[in-house]
Short mmCIF file of C-alpha atoms in Angstrom, two decimals:
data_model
loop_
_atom_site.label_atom_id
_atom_site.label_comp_id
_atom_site.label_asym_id
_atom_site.label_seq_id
_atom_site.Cartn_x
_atom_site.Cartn_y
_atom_site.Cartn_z
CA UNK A 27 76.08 54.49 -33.63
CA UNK A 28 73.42 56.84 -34.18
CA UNK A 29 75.18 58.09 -37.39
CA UNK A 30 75.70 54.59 -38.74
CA UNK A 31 72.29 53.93 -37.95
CA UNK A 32 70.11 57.01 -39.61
CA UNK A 33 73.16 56.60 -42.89
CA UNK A 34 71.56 52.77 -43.17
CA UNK A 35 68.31 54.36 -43.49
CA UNK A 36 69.53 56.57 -45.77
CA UNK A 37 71.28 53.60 -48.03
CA UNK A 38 72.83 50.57 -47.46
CA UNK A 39 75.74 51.77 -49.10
CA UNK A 40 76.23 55.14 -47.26
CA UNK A 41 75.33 53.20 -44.11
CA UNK A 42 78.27 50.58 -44.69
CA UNK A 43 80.83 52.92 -46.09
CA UNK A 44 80.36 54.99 -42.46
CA UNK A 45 80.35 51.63 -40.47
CA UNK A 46 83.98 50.88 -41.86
CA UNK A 47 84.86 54.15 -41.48
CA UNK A 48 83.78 54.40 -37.64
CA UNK A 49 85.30 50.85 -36.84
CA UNK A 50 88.42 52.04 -38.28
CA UNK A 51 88.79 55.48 -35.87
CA UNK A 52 87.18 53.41 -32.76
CA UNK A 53 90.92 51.34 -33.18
CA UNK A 54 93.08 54.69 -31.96
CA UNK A 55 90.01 55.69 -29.93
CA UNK A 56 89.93 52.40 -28.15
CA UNK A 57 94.06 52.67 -27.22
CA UNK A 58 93.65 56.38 -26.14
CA UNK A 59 90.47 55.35 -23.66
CA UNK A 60 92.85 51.88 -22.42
CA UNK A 61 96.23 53.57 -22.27
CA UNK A 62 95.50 55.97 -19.58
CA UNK A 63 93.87 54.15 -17.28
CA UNK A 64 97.13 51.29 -17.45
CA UNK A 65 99.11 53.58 -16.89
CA UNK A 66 96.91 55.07 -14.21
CA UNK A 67 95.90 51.73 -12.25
CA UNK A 68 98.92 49.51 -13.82
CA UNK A 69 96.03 47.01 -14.74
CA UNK A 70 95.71 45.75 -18.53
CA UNK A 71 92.47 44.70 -17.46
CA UNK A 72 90.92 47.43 -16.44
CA UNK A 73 92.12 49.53 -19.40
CA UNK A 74 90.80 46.85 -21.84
CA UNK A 75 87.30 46.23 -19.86
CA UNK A 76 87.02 50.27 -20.21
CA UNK A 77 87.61 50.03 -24.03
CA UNK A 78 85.61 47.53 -24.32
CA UNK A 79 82.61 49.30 -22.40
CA UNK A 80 83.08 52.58 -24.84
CA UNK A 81 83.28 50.71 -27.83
CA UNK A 82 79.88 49.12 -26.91
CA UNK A 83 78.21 52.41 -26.90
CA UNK A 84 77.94 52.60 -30.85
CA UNK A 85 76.17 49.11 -31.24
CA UNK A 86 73.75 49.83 -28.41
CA UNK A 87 72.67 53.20 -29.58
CA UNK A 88 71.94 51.48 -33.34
CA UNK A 89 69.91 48.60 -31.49
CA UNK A 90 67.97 51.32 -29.35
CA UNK A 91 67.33 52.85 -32.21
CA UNK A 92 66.25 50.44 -34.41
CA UNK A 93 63.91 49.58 -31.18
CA UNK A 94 62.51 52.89 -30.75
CA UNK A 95 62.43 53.52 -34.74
CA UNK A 96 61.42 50.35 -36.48
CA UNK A 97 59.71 51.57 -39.26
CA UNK A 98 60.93 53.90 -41.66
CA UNK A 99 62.32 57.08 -40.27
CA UNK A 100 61.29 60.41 -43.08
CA UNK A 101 63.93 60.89 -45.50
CA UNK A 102 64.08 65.14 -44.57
CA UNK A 103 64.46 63.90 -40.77
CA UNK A 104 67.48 61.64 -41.29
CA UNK A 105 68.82 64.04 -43.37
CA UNK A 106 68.81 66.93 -40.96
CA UNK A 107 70.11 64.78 -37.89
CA UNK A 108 73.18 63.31 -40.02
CA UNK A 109 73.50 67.06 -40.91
CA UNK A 110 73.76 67.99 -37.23
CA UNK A 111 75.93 65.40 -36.09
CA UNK A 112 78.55 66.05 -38.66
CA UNK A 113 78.20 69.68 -37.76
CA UNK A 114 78.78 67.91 -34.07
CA UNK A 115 81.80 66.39 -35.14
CA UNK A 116 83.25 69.24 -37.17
CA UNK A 117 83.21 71.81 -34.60
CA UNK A 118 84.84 68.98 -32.03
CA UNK A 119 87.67 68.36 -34.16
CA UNK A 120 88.60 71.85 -34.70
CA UNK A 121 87.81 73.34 -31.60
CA UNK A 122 89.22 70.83 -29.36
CA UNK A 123 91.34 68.57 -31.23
CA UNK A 124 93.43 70.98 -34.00
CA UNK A 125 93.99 73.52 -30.47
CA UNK A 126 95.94 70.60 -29.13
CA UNK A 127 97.41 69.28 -32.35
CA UNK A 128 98.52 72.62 -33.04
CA UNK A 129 100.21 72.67 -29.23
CA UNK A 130 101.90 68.95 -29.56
CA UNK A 131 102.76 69.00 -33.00
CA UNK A 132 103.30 72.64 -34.61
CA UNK A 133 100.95 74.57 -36.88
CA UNK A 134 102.91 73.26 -40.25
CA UNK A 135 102.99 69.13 -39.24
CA UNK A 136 99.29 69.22 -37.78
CA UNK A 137 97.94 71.20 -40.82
CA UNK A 138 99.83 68.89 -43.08
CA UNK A 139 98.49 65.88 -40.86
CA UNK A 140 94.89 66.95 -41.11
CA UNK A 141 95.52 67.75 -44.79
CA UNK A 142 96.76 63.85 -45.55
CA UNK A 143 93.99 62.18 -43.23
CA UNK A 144 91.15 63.94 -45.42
CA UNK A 145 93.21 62.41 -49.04
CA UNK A 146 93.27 59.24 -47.15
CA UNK A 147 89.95 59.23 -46.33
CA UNK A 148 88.25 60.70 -49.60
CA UNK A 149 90.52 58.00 -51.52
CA UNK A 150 89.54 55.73 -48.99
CA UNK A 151 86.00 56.07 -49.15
CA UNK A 152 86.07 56.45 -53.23
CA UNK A 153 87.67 53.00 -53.42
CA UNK A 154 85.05 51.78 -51.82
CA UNK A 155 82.32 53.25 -53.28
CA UNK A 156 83.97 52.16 -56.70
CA UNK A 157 84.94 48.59 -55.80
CA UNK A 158 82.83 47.28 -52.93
CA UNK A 159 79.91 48.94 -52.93
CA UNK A 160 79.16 49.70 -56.55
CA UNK A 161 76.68 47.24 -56.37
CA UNK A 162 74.54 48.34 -53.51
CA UNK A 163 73.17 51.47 -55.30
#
């Protein structure tokens, strides 16, 4: 949320392009927060009131935010703290999430894996830059 939030400062574009992006990961996320507590309590319920409760994180940090920070937020500023959480969420997904790729998966399939999902995502992201949000910048 706070990403999406300090991108829309940033642009409109940038800040829509990492919106889509973000709802499209919180879909996995969402099933690997419900599935283990169904198959811990046996209760669809409480698996989907937990997703829904972790999803609703995002959207509350953006409207805190945008509470705390109505006006406009210095260019260098919003730059540094989308700087650091990227760095956040770079050294998360190779310190903790390749390890255990590499363990489930193998070296080769989990390399190649990581390899695709960054095509997928730079195509995904120049389609839209190209096609939907041309306009906005």
């Amino acid at each position: 949320g706070v990403a999406v939030f300090l991108a829309a400062q940033k642009s409109p574009a940038i800040g829509l392009s990492l919106a889509i992006a973000i709802a499209l990961h919180n879909i996995p996320e969402g099933v690997g927060v419900a599935l283990p507590i169904y198959f811990a309590t046996g209760s669809r319920l409480k698996g989907l009131q937990a997703a829904a409760l972790s999803g609703l994180a995002e959207p509350l940090a953006v409207i805190l935010l945008a509470v705390f920070f109505p006006g406009h937020i210095d260019e260098r500023l919003v730059d540094c703290m989308l700087a650091g959480v990227g760095g956040i969420m770079a050294f998360l997904s190779f310190h903790e999430l390749l390890p255990l790729a590499f363990q489930h998966a193998g070296k080769s399939l989990a390399v190649g894996c990581l390899l695709a999902g960054m095509g997928i995502m730079s195509l995904n992201l120049h389609l839209l830059n190209t096609y939907v949000l041309g306009d906005l910048h």
